[in-house]
mmCIF file of C-alpha atoms in Angstrom:
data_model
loop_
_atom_site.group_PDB
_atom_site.id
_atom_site.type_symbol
_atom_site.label_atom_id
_atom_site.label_comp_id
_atom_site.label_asym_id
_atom_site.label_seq_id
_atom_site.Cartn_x
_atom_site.Cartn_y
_atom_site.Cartn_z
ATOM 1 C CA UNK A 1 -26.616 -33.132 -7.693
ATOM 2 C CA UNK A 2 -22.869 -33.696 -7.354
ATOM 3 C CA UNK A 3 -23.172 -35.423 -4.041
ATOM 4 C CA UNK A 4 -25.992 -37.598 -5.116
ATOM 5 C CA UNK A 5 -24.141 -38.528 -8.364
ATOM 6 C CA UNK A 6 -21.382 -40.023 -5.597
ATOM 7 C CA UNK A 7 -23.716 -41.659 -3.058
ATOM 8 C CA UNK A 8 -25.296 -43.572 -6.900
ATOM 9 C CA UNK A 9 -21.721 -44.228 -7.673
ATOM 10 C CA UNK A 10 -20.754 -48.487 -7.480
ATOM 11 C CA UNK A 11 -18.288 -47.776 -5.296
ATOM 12 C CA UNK A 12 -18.734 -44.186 -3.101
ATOM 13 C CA UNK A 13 -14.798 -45.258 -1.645
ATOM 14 C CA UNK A 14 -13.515 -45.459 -5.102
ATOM 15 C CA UNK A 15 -14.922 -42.214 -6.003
ATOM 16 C CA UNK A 16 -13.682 -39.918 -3.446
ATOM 17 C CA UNK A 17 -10.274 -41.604 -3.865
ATOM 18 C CA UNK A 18 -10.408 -40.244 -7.387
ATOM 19 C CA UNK A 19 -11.772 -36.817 -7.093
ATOM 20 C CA UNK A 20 -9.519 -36.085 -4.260
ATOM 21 C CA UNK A 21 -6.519 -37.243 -6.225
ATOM 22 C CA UNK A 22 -7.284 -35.455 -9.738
ATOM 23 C CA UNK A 23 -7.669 -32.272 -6.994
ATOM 24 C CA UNK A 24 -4.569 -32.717 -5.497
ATOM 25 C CA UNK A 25 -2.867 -33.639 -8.696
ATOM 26 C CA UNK A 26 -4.427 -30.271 -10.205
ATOM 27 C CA UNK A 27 -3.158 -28.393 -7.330
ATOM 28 C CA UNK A 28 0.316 -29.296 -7.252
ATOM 29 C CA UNK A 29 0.599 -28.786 -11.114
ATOM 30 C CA UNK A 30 -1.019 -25.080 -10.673
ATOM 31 C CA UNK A 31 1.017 -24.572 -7.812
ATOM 32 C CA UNK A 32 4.504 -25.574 -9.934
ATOM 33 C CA UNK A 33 3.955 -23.300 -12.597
ATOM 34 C CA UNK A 34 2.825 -26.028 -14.716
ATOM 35 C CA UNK A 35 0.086 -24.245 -16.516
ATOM 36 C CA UNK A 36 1.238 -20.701 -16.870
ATOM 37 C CA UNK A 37 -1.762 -18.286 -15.951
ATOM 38 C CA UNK A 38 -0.639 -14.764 -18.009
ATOM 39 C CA UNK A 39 -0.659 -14.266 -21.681
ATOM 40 C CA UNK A 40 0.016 -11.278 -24.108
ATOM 41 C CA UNK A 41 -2.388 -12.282 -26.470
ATOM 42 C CA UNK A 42 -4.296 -9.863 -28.120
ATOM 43 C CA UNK A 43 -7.166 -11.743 -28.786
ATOM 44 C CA UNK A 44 -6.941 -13.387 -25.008
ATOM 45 C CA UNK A 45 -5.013 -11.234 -23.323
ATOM 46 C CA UNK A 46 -4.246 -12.208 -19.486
ATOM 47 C CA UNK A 47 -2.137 -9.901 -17.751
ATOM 48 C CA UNK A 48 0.275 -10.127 -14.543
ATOM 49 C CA UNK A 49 -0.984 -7.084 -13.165
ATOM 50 C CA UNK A 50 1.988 -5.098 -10.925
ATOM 51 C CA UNK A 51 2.248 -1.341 -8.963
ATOM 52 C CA UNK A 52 6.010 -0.175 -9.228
ATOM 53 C CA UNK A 53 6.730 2.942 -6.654
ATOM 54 C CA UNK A 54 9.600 4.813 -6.990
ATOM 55 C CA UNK A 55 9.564 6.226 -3.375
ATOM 56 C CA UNK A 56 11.728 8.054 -0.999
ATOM 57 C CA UNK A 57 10.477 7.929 2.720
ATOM 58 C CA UNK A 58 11.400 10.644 5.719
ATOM 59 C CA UNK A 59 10.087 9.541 9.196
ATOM 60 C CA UNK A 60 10.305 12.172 12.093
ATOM 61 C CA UNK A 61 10.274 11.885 15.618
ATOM 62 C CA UNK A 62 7.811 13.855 18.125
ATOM 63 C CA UNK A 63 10.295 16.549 18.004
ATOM 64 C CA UNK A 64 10.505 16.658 14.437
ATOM 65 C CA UNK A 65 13.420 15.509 13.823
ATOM 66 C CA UNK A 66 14.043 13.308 10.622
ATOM 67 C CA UNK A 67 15.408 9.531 12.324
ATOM 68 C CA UNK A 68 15.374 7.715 8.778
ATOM 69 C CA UNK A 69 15.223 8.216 5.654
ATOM 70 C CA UNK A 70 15.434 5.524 2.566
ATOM 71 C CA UNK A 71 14.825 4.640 -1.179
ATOM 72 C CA UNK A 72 13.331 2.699 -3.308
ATOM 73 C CA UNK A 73 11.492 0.956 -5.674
ATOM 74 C CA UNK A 74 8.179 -0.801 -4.172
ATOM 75 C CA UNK A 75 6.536 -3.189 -5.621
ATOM 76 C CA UNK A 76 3.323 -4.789 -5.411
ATOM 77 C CA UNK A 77 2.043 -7.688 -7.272
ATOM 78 C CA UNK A 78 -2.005 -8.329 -6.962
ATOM 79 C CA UNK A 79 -2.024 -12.046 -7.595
ATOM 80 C CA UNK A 80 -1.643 -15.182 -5.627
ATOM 81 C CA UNK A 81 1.840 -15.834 -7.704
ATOM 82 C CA UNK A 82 3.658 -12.677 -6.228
ATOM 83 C CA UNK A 83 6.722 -12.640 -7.935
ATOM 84 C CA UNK A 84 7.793 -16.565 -8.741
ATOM 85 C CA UNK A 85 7.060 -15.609 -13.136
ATOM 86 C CA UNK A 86 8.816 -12.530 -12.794
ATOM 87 C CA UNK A 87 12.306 -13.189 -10.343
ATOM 88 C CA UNK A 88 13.152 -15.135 -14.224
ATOM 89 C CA UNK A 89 13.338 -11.942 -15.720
ATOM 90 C CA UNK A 90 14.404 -9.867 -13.261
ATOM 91 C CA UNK A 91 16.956 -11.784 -11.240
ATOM 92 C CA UNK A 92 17.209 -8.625 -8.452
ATOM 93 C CA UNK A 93 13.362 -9.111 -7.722
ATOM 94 C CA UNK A 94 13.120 -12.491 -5.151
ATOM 95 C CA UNK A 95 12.294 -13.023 -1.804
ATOM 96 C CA UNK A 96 15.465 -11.593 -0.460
ATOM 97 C CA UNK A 97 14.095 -8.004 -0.858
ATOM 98 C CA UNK A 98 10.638 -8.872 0.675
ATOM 99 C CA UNK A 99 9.881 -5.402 1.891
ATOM 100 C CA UNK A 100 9.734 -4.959 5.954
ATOM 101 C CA UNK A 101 6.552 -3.932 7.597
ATOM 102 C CA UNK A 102 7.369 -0.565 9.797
ATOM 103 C CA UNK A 103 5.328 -1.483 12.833
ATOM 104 C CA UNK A 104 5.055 1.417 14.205
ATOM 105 C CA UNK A 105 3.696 2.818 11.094
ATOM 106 C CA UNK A 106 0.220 2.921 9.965
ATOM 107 C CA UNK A 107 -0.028 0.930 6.957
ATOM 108 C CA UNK A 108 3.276 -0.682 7.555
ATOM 109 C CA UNK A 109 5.211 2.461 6.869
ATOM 110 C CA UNK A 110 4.261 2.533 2.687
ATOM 111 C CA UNK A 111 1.862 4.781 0.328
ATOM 112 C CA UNK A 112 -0.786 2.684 -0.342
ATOM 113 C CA UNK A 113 -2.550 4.070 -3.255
ATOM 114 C CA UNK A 114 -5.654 2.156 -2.017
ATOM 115 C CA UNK A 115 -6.428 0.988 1.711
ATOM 116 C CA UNK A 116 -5.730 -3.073 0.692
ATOM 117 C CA UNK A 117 -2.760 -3.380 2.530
ATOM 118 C CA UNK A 118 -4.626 -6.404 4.522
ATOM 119 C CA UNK A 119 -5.015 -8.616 1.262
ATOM 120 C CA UNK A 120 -1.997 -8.426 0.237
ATOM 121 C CA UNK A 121 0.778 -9.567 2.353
ATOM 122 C CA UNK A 122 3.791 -10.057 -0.079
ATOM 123 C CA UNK A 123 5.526 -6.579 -1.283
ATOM 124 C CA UNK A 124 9.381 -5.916 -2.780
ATOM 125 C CA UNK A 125 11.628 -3.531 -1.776
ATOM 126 C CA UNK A 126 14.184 -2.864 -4.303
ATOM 127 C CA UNK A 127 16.989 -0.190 -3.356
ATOM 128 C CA UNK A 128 17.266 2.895 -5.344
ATOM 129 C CA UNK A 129 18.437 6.525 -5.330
ATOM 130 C CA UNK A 130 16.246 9.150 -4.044
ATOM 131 C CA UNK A 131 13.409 10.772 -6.298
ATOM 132 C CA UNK A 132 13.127 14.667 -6.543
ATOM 133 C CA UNK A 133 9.855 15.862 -7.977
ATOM 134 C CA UNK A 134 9.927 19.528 -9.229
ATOM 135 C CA UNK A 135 6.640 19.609 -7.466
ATOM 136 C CA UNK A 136 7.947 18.248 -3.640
ATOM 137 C CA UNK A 137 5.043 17.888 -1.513
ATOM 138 C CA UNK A 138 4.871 20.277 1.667
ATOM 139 C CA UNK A 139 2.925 18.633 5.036
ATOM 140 C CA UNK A 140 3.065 21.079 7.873
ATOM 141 C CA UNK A 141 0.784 21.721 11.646
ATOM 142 C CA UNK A 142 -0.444 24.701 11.738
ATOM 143 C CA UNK A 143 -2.444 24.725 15.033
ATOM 144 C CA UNK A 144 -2.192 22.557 18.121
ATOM 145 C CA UNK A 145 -5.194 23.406 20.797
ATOM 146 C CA UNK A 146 -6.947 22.253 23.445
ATOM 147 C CA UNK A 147 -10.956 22.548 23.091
ATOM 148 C CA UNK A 148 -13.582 22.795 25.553
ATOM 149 C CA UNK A 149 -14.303 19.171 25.892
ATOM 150 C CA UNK A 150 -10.275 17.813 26.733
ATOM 151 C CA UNK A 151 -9.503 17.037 23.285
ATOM 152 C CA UNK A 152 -6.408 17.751 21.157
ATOM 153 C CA UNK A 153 -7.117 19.635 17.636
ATOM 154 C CA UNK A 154 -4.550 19.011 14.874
ATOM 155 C CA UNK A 155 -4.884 21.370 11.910
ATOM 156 C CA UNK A 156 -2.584 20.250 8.953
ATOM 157 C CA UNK A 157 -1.780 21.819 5.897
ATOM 158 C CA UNK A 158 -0.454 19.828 2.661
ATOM 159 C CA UNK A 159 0.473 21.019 -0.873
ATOM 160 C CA UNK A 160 1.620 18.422 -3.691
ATOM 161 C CA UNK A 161 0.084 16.683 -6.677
ATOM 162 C CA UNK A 162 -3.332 16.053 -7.781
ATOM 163 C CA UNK A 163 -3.205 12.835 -5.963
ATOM 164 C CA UNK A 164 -2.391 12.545 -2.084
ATOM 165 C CA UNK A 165 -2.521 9.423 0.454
ATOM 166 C CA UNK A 166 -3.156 10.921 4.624
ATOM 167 C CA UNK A 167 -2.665 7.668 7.125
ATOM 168 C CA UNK A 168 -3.054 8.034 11.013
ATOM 169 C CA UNK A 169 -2.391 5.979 13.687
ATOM 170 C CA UNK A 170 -4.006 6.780 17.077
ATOM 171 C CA UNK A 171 -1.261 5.698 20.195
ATOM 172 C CA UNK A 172 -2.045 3.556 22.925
ATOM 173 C CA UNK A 173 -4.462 5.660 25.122
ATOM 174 C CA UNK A 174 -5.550 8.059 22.139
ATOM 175 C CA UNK A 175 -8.091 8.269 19.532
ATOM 176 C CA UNK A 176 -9.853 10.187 17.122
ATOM 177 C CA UNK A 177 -13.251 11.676 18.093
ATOM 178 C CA UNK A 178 -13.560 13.348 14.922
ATOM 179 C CA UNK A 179 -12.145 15.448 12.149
ATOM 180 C CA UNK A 180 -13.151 17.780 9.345
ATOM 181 C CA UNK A 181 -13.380 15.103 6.540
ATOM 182 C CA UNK A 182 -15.952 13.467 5.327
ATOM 183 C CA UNK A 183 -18.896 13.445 7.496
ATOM 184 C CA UNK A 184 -16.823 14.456 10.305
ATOM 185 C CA UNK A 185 -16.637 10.259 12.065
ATOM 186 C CA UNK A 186 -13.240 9.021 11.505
ATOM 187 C CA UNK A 187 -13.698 5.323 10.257
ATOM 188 C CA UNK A 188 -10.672 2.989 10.615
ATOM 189 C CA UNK A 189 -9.348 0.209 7.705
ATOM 190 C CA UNK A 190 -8.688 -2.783 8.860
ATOM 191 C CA UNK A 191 -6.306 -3.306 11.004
ATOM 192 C CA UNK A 192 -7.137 -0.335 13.140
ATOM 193 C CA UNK A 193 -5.450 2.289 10.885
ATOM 194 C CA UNK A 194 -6.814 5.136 8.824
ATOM 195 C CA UNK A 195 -6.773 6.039 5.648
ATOM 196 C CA UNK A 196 -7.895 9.361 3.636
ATOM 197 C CA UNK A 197 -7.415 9.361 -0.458
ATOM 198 C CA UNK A 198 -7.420 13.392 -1.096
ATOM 199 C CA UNK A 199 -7.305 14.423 -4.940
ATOM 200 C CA UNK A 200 -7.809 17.712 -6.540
ATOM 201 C CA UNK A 201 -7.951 19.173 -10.313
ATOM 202 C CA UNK A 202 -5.000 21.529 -11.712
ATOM 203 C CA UNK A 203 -5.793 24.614 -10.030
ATOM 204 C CA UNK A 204 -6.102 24.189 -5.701
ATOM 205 C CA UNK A 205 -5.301 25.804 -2.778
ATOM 206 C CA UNK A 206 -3.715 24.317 0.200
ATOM 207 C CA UNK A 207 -5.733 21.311 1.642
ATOM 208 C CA UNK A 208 -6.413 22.275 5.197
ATOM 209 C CA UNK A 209 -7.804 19.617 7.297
ATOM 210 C CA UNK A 210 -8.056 18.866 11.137
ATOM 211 C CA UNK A 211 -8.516 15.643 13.185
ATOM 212 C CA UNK A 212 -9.577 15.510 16.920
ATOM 213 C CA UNK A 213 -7.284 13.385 19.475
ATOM 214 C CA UNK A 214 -9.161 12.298 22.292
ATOM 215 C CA UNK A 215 -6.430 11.522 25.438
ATOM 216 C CA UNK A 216 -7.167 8.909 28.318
ATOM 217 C CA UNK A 217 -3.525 8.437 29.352
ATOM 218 C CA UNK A 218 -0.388 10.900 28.348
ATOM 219 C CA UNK A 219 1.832 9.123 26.651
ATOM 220 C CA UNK A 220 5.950 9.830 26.493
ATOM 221 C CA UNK A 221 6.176 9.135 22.546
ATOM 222 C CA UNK A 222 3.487 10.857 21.267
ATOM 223 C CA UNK A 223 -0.402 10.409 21.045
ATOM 224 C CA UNK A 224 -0.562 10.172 17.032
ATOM 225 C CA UNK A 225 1.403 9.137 14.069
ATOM 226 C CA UNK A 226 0.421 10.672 10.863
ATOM 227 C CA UNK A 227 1.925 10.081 7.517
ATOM 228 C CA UNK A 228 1.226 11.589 4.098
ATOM 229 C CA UNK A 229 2.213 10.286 1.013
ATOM 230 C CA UNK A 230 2.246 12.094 -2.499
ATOM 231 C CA UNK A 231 1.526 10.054 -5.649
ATOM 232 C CA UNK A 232 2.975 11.654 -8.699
ATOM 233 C CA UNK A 233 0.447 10.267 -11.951
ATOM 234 C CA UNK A 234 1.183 12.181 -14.729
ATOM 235 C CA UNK A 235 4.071 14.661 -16.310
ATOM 236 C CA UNK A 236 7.666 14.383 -16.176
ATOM 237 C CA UNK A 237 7.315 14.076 -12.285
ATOM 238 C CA UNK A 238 6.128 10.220 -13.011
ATOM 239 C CA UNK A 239 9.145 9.105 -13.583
ATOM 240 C CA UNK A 240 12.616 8.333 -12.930
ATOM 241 C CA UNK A 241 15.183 7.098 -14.938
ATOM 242 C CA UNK A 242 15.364 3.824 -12.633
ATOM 243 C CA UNK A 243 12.032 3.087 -12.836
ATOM 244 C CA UNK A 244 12.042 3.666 -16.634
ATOM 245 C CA UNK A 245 14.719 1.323 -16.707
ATOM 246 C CA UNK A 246 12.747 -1.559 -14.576
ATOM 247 C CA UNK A 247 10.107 -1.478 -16.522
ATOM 248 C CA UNK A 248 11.014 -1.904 -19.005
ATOM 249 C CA UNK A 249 12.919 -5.365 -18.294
ATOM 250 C CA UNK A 250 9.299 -6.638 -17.672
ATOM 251 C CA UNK A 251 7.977 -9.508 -19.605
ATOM 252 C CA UNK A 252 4.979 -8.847 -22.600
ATOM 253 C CA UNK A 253 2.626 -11.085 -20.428
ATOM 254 C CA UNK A 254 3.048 -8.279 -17.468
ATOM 255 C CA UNK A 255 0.860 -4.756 -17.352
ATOM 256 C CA UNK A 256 3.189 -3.225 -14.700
ATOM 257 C CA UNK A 257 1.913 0.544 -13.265
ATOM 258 C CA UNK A 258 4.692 2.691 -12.519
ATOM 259 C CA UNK A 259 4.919 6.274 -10.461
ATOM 260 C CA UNK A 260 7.002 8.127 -8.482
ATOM 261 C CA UNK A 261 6.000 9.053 -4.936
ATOM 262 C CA UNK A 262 7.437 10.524 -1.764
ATOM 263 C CA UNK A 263 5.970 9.619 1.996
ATOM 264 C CA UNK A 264 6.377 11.787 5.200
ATOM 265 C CA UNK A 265 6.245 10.350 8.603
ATOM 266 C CA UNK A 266 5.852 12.459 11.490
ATOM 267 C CA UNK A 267 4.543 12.098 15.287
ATOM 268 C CA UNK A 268 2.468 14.184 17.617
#
């Protein structure tokens, strides 16, 4: 109907013209802040939606050895605008703390809560001191074996809060055949990566698990790269007095989610 309304138009030239002006007038204005998408209103309340993650991060080599080790606050803002409305308010928060993407780390090297790290290109890094929950997460390998059909068995073991984030990254010349989750096919995210949400009520044993590492071609650094990360939801773990602090310097119009978590690193 729309097209037909132009092609009926006096002048079809004319009318383009027009509608492709009051579009790129109507871009430009959105783009420039002009009309300012959040409110606080209770009665139309639109919200700036942001994930603040109070981290510290340990990454081992293949012989276990911890090669670096950092903190921070992470943050993660789930709209087009990133954080243009906020860097206002929060002069620390602007581009010069874009957070780096690990690349030899699934998922960049963070703990994604959820597997979206592909739709969302534009994370913060904001330096902090370390966290210390009085619940630390423990991620150990238990077994290391060689089955019948020339693959590698990894059993892990992993202790820590009701909610848990498990990444791997097959090497060049490795990857996974299978493992015990699920319904035992390992299914990448995109991007190649995978990803494993684990959570568990109040009262659990040890989560015991075991993936399958299928070798075409040894290779000097390792055939895996696993990371676990350890999201801390709910008590007096949940926070920190830094990420207290930060959030509370956010604007009315913002709904910012804030947790403490810790994220281990190691190769195989």
């Amino acid at each position: 109907m729309f097209i037909n309304f132009i092609y009926l138009a006096k002048s079809t030239k004319k009318t383009m013209l027009t509608l492709t002006l009051v579009c790129a007038i109507t871009f430009l204005l959105v783009c420039s802040g002009t009309f300012f998408p959040y409110s606080s209103n209770p009665a139309n309340p639109k919200p700036k939606r942001v994930f603040l993650q109070h981290m510290t991060r340990t990454f081992h080599d293949l012989e276990g050895n911890a090669v670096k080790r950092d903190s921070g606050i992470w943050i993660n803002g789930f709209d087009y605008t990133g954080m243009s409305h906020i860097t206002p308010h929060i002069p620390e928060i602007n581009d010069s703390i874009r957070a780096h993407c690990e690349e030899n780390a699934p998922l960049c090297g963070f703990p994604w809560y959820l597997p979206v790290h592909f739709l969302i290109r534009k994370n913060w890094y904001l330096p902090a001191p370390e966290v210390s929950p009085r619940n630390p997460a423990h991620f150990r390998l238990i077994s290391k074996e060689q089955t019948p059909w020339d693959s590698i068995k990894l059993t892990f073991e992993a202790t820590g809060p009701s909610h848990m984030s498990f990444y791997v990254r097959a090497h060049k010349g490795s990857s996974l055949s299978q493992w015990s989750l699920g319904n035992g096919t390992p299914v990448t995210s995109k991007g190649g990566d995978y990803f494993v949400f684990y959570s568990h009520g109040l009262q659990a044993s040890a989560w015991q698990f075991w993936i399958e590492v299928q070798v075409s071609e040894e290779h000097p650094e390792g055939m895996v790269t696993v990371a676990i990360a350890a999201h801390y939801l709910s008590g007096e773990d949940k926070r920190s007095p830094q990420l207290d602090a930060l959030k509370e310097r956010f604007p009315d119009w913002t709904f910012p989610s804030a947790w403490v978590c810790t994220y281990d690193l190691f190769v195989f």
